[in-house]
Coordinates of C-alpha atoms and ligand atoms in Angstrom, one line a residue:
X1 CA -12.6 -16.3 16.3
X2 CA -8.9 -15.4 14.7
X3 CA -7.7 -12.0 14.1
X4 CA -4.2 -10.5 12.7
X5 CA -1.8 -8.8 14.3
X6 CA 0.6 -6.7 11.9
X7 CA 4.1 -5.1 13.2
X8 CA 4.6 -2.6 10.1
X9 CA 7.2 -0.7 8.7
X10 CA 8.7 -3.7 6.7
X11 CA 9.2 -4.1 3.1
X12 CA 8.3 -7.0 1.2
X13 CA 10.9 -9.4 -0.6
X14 CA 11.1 -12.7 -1.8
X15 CA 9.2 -15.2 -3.6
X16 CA 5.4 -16.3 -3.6
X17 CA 3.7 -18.9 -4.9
X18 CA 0.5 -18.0 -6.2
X19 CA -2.5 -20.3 -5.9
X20 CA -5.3 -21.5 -8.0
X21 CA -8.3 -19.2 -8.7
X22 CA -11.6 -19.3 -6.4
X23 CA -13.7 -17.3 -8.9
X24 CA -12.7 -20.1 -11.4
X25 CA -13.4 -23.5 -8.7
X26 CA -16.9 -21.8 -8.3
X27 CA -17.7 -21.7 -11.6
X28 CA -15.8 -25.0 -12.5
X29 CA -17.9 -27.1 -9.3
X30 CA -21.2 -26.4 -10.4
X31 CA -20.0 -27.1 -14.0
X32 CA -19.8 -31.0 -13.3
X33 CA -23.6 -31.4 -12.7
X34 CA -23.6 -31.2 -16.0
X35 CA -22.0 -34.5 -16.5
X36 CA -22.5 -37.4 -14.2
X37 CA -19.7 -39.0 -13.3
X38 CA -15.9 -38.7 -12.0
X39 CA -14.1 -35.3 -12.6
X40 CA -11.0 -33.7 -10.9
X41 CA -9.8 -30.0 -10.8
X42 CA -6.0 -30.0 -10.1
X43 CA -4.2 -26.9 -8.1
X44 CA -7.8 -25.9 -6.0
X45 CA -7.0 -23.3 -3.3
X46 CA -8.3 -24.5 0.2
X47 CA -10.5 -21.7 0.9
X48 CA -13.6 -21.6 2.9
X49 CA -15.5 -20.7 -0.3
X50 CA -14.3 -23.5 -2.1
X51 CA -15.3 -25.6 1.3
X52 CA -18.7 -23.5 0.9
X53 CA -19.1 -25.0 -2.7
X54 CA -18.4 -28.6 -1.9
X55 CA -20.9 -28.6 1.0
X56 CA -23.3 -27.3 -1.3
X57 CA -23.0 -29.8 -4.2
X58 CA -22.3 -32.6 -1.7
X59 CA -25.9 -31.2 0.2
X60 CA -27.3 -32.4 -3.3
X61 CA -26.0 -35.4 -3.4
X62 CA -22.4 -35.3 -5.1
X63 CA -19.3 -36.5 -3.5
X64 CA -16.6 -34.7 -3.4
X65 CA -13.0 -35.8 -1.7
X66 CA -9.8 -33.5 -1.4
X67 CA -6.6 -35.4 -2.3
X68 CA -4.1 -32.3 -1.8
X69 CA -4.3 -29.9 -4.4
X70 CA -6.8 -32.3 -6.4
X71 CA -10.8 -32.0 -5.6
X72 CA -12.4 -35.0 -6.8
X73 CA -15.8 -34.1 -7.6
X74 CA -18.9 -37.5 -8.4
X75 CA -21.6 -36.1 -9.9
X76 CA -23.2 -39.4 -10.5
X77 CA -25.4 -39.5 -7.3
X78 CA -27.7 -36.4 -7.2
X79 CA -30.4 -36.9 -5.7
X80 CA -31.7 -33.1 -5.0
X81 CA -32.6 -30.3 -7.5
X82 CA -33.3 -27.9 -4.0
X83 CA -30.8 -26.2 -2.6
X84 CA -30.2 -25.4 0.7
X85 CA -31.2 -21.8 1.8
X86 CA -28.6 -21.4 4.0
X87 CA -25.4 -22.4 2.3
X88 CA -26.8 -20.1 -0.7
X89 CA -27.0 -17.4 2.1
X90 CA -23.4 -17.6 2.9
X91 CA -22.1 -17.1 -0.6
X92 CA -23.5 -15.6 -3.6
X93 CA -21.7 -18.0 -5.7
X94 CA -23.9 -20.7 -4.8
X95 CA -26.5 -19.3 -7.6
X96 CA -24.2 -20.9 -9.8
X97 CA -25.8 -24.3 -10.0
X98 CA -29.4 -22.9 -11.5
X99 CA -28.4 -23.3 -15.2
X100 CA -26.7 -26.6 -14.6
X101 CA -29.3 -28.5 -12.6
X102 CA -32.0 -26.9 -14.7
X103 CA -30.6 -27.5 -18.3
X104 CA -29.2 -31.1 -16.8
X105 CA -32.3 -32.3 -14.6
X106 CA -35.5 -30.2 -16.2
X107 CA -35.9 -28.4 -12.3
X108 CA -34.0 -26.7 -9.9
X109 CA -35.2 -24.7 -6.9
X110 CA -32.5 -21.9 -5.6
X111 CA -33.1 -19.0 -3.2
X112 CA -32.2 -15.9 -3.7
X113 CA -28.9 -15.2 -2.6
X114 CA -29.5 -11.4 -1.8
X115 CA -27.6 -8.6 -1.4
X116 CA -24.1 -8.8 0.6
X117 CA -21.4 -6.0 1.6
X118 CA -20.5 -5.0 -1.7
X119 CA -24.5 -4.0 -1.8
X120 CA -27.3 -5.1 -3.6
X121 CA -26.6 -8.0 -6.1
X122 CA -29.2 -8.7 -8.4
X123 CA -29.6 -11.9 -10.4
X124 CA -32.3 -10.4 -12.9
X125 CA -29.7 -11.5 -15.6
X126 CA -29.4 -14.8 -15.1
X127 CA -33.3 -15.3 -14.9
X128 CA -33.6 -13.1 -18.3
X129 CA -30.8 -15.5 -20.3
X130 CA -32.8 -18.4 -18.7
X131 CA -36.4 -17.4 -19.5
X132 CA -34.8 -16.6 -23.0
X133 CA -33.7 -20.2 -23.5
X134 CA -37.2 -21.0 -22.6
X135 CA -37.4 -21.8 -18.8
X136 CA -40.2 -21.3 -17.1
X137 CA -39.2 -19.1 -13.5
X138 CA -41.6 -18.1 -10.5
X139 CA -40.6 -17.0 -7.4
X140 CA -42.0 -19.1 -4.1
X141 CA -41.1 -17.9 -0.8
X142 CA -37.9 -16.2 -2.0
X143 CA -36.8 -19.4 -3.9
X144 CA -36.0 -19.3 -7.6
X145 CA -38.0 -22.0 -9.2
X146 CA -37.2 -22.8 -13.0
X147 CA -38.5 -25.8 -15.1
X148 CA -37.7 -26.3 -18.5
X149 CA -38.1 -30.0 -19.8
X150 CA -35.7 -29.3 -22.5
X151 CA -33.8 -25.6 -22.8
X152 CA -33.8 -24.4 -26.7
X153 CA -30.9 -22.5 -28.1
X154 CA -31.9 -18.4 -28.7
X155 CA -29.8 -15.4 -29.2
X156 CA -30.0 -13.4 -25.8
X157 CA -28.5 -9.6 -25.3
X158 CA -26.7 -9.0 -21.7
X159 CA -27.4 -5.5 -21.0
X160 CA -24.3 -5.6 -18.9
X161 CA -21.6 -8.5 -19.2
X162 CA -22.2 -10.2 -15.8
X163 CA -19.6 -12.4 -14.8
X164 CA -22.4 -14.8 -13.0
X165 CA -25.2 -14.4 -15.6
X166 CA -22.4 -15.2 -18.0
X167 CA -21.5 -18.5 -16.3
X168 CA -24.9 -19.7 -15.4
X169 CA -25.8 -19.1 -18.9
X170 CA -23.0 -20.9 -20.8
X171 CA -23.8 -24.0 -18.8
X172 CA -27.2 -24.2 -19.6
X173 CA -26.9 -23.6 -23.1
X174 CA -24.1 -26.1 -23.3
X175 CA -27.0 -29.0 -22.8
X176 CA -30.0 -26.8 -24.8
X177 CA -31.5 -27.8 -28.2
X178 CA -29.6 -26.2 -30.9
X179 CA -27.5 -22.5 -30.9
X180 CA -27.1 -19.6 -28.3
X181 CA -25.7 -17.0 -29.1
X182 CA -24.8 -14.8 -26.5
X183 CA -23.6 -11.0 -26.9
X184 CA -22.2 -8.2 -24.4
X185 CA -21.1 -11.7 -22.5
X186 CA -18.5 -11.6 -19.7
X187 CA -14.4 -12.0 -20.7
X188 CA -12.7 -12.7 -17.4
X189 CA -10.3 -15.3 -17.7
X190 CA -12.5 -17.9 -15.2
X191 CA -14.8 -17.9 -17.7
X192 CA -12.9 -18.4 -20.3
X193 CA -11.7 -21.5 -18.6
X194 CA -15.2 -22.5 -17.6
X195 CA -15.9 -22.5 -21.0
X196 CA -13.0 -24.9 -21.9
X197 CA -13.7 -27.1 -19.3
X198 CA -17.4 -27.0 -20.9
X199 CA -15.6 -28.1 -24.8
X200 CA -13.7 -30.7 -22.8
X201 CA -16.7 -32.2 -21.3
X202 CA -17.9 -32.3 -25.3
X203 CA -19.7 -28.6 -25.6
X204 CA -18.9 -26.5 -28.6
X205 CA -18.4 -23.1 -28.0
X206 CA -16.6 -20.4 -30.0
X207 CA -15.4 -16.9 -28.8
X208 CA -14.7 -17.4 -25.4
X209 CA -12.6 -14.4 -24.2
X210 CA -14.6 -12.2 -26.3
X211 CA -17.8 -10.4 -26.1
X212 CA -19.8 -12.7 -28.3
X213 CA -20.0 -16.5 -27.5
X214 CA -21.9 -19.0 -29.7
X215 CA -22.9 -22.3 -28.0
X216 CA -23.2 -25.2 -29.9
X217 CA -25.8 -27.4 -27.1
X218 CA -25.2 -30.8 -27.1
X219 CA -27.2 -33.8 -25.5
X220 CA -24.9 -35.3 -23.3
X221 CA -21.9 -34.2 -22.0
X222 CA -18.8 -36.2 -20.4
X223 CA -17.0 -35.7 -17.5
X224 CA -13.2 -34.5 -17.5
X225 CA -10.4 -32.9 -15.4
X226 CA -9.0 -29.6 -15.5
X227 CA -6.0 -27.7 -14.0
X228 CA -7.2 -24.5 -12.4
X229 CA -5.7 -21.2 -13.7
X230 CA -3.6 -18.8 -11.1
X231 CA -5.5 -16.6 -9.2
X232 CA -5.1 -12.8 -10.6
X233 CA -6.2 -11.5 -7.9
X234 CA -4.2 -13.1 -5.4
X235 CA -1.6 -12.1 -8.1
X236 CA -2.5 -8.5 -8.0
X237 CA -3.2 -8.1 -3.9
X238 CA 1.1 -9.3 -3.9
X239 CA 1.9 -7.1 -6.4
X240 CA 0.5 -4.2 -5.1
X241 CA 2.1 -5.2 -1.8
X242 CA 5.4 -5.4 -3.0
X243 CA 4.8 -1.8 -4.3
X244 CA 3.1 -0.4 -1.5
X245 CA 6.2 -1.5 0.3
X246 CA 8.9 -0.2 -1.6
X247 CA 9.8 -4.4 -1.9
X248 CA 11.0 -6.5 -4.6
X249 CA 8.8 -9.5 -5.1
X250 CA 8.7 -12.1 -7.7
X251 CA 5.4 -14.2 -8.2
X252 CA 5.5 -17.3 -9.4
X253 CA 2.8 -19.9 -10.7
X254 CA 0.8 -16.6 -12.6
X255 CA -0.4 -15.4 -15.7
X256 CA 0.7 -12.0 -16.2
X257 CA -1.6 -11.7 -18.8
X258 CA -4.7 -12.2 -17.1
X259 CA -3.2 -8.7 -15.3
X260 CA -2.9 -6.5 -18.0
X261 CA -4.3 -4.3 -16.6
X262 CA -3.0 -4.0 -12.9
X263 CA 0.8 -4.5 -14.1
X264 CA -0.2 -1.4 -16.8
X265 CA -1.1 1.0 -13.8
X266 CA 1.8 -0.5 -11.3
X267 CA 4.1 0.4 -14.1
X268 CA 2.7 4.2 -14.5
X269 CA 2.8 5.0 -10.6
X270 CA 6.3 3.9 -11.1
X271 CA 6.9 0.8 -10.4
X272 CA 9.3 -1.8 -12.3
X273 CA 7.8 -4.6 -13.5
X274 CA 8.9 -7.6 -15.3
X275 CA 7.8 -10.6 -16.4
X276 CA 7.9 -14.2 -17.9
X277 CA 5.1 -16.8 -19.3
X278 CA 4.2 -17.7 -15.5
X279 CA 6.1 -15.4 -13.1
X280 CA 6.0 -11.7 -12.4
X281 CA 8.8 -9.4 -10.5
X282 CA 7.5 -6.3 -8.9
X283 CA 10.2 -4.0 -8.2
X284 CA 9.6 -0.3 -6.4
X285 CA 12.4 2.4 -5.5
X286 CA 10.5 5.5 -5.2
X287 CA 7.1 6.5 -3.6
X288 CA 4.3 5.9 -6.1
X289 CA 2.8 8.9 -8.2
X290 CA -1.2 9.8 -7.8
X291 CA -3.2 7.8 -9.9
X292 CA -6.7 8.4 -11.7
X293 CA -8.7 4.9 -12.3
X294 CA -12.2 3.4 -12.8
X295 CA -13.0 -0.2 -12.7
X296 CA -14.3 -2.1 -15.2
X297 CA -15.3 -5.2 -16.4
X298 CA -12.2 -7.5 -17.9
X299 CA -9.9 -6.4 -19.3
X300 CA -10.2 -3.0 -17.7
X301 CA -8.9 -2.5 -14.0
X302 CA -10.8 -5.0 -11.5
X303 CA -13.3 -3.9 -8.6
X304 CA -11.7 -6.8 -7.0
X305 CA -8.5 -4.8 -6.9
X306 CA -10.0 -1.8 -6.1
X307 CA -9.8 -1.7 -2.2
X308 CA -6.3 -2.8 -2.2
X309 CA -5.1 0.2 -4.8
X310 CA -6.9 2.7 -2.7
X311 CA -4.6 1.3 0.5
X312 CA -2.0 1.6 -1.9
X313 CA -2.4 4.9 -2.9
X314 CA -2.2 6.2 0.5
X315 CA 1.4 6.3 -0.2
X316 CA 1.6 8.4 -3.3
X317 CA 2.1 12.1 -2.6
X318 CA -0.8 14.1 -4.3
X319 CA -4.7 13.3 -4.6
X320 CA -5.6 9.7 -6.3
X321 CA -8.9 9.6 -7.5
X322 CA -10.5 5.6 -7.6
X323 CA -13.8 5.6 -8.9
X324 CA -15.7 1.3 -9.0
X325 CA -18.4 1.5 -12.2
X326 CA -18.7 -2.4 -11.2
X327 CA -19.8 -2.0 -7.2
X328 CA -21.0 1.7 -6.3
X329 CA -20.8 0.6 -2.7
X330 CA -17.9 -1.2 -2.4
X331 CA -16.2 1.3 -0.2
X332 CA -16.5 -0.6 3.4
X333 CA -12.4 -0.1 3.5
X334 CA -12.5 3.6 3.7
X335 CA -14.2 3.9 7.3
X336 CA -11.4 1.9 8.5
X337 CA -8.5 3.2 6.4
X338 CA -9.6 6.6 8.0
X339 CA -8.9 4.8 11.7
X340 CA -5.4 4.0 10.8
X341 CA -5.0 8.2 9.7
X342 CA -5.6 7.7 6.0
X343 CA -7.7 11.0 4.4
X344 CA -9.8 9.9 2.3
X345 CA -13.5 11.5 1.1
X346 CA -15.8 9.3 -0.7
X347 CA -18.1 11.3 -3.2
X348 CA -20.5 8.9 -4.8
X349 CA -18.7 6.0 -6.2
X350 CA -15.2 7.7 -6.0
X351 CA -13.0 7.6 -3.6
X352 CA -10.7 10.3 -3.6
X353 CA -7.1 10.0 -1.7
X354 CA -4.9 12.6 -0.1
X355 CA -1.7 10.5 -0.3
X356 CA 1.5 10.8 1.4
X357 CA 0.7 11.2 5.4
X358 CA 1.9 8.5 7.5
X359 CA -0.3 6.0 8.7
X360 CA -0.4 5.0 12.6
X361 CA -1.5 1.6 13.8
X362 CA -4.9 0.2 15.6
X363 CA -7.7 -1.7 15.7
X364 CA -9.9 -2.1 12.6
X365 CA -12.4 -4.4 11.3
X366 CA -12.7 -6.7 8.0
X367 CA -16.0 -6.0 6.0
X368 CA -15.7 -8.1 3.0
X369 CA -13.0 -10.2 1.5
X370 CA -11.2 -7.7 -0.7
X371 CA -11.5 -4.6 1.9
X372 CA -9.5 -7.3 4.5
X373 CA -6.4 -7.3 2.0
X374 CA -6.7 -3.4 1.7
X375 CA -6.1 -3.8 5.5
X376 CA -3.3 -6.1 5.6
X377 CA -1.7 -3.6 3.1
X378 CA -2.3 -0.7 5.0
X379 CA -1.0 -2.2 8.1
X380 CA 2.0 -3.4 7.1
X381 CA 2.9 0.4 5.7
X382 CA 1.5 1.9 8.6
X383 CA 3.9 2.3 11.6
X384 CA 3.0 0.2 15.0
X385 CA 0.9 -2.1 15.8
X386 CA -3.0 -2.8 13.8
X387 CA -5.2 -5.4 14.9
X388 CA -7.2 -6.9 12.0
X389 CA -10.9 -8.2 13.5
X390 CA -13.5 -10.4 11.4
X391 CA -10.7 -12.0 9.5
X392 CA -12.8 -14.7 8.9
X393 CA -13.8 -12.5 5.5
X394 CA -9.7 -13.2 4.3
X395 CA -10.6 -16.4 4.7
X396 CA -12.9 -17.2 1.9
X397 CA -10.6 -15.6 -1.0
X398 CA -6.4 -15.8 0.2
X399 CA -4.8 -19.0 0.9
X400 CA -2.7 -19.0 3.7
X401 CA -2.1 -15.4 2.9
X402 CA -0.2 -14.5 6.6
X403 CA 2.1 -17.6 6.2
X404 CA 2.8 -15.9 2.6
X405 CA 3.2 -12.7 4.0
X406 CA 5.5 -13.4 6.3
X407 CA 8.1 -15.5 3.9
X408 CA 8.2 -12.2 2.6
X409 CA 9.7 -10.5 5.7
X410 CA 5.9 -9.2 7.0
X411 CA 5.4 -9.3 10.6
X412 CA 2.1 -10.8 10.7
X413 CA 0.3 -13.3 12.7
X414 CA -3.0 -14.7 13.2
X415 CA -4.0 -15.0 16.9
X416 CA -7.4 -16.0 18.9
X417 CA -9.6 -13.4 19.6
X418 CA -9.0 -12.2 23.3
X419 CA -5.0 -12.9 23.5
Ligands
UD1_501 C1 -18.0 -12.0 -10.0 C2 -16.9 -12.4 -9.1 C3 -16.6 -11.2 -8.1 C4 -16.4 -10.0 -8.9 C5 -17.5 -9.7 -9.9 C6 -17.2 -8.5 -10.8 C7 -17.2 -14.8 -8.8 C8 -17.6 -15.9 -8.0 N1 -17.3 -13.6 -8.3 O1 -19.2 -11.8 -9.2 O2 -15.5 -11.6 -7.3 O3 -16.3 -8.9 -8.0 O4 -17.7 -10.9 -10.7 O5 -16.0 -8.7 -11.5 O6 -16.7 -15.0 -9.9 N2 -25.7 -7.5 -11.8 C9 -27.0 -7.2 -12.0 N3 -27.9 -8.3 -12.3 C10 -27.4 -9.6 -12.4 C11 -26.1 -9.8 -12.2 C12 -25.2 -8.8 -11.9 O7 -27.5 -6.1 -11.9 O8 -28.3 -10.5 -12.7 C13 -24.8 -6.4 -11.4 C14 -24.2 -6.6 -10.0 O9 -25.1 -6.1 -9.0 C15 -22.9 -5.8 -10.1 C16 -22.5 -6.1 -11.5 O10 -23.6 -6.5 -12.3 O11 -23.1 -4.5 -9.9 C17 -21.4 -7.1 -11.7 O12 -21.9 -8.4 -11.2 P1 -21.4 -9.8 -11.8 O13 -20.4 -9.5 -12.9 O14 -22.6 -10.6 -12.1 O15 -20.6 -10.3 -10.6 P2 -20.7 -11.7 -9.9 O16 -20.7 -12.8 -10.9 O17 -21.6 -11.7 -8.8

């Protein structure tokens, strides 16, 4: 058991290196059940959902090997369509290997991965594009079982563009009889790349980054290797950082425009931002105006970033409102942001921010991944010292994020529990 220990009051400058995308590795692992054989994903973050996702595909019988940076993945030795209930259990992610073991095998058993701190998470979606491409689903026990002896191309409606019902489904139909054509489907960028890792493998798929994909399935597809795209919101978490400190902070190894939307509202709270193909400098003189925002699915502002612009708007003069369409509940942060002085009222699914009074250091607790980097934020503004518990949740999403941190001139560092 680790937790952080922040000394704030000091602003952020330098450089940082931004690592490869989780949200795409989770979708890109399951991916190569599809294909039997060799494949390798180059710039994978070590994080301990990534580790959660190789335990789970090497539980069914894959290998998988890290050689740095590189995850080799052999798909060639599965030997189990069952997976286990209790690595499902530890990350919802996990749900991602339905459509590929079912559209690549004929069967696949899953449990359900139930709700989590954000609240409840359904997976109705997936089971709806499924049952659409023809699979037969009954529930046993709490396990998702789904049989299809061959899946058959369809035209299925997502009444809501779910990033996981969007990735289970592209890989089934990949391997289905004939077209899918899927519409309200999911944009983000780690789908967009799941899908080219999908046409590299020998899929056909057109209007990936748009609403509306069309699948071409094929019979067999081959494996391949793929470099994983920057994580935004790493990206966005350092950016917001930078601002919240009044730093100067240049990112490197990103995609600003997979952050449209972030480095849109840094820029109207008055921050200066500029940027190249695959770096982004994040520049603040003056405290940050209120802001008014709502989440929403890409390319509006991300839930993932919503914790993290609520610590940051604790230092903007005037009310913020921050409203999250995507998670209702996804407001863990606020209890604890309240600890450290910040006045805040949540009213439904907004939270609404009285900016500009100082914050004061002490002990608070990590809920879920995002509301840990809300934390880190908020600590390294406040003044004194704050204690971050259950760190274990920053873990799962930030790479090394103190030893980043404190190249930047953070005081930061991660001790045992009890010292
Ligand atoms: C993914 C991301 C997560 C991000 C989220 C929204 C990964 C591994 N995780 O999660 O970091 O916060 O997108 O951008 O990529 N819903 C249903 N029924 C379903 C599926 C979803 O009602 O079958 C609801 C969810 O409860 C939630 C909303 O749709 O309210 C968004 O979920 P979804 O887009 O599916 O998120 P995930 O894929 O779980």
């Amino acid at each position: 058991m680790e937790k952080f220990l922040i000394q704030g009051g000091q602003r952020l400058q330098g450089q940082v290196s931004i690592s490869g995308a989780k949200n795409a590795v989770l979708a890109l692992a399951p991916s190569t059940l599809l294909a039997p054989g060799v494949h390798r994903l180059y710039n994978v973050p070590r994080l301990s959902d990534v580790h959660t996702m190789v335990e789970l595909l090497e539980a069914l019988g894959c290998s998988c090997e890290f050689r740095g940076t590189e995850l080799v993945l052999d798909t060639s030795g599965l030997r189990l369509v069952r997976a286990p209930r209790e690595i499902v259990g530890r990350m919802r992610a996990s749900f991602y290997v339905l459509g590929p073991l079912l559209a690549r095998y004929g069967y696949a058993e899953v449990p359900l991965p139930g709700g989590c701190a954000l609240g409840p998470r359904p997976i109705d979606l997936h089971l709806y594009g499924l049952r659409r491409l023809g699979a037969t689903i009954e529930m046993h026990n709490d396990y998702v079982r789904a049989q299809a002896e061959r899946l058959r191309g369809t035209t299925i409606t997502l009444p809501f563009p779910s990033v996981g019902a969007t990735g289970n489904l592209l890989m089934a139909a990949a391997l289905a009889e004939g077209e899918t054509l899927l519409y309200n489907a999911a944009a983000e960028p780690e789908i967009v790349q799941l899908g080219e890792y999908l046409c590299q493998m020998g899929a056909s798929i057109e209007g990936l980054g748009t609403s509306t994909l069309h699948i071409y399935g094929t019979n067999q597809l081959n494996p391949s290797s793929i470099e994983v795209i920057p994580d935004r919101i790493e990206a966005a978490t350092f950016s917001i950082a930078a601002a919240a400190t009044q730093g100067e902070v240049t990112l490197t190894h990103t995609r600003p425009n997979h952050l449209h939307a972030v480095l849109t509202r840094l820029t109207e709270v008055g921050c200066q931002v500029t940027a190249t193909d695959s770096t982004i400098t994040v520049r603040m003189n003056t405290l940050p105006e209120p802001s008014e925002l709502s989440t929403a699915p890409y390319p509006g502002f991300p839930t993932d970033v919503q914790a993290q612009w609520t610590a940051f708007m604790l230092r903007a003069p005037g009310v913020s409102r921050i409203t999250d369409t995507i998670y209702p509940n996804r407001f863990k942060h606020i209890a604890e942001l309240q600890r450290l002085g910040a006045q805040i009222k949540l009213v439904q699914n907004t939270a609404i921010v009285r900016g500009g009074h100082p914050l004061v250091g002490t002990t608070v607790v990590s809920s879920d991944l995002r509301a840990s980097a809300a934390l880190i934020i908020a600590g390294i503004i406040a003044s004194g010292q704050t204690e971050i518990l259950e760190i274990h949740h920053i873990d799962r999403g930030y790479e090394a994020i103190e030893q980043k941190l404190q190249r930047l001139g953070a005081v930061i560092e991660r001790v045992p529990v009890g010292d």
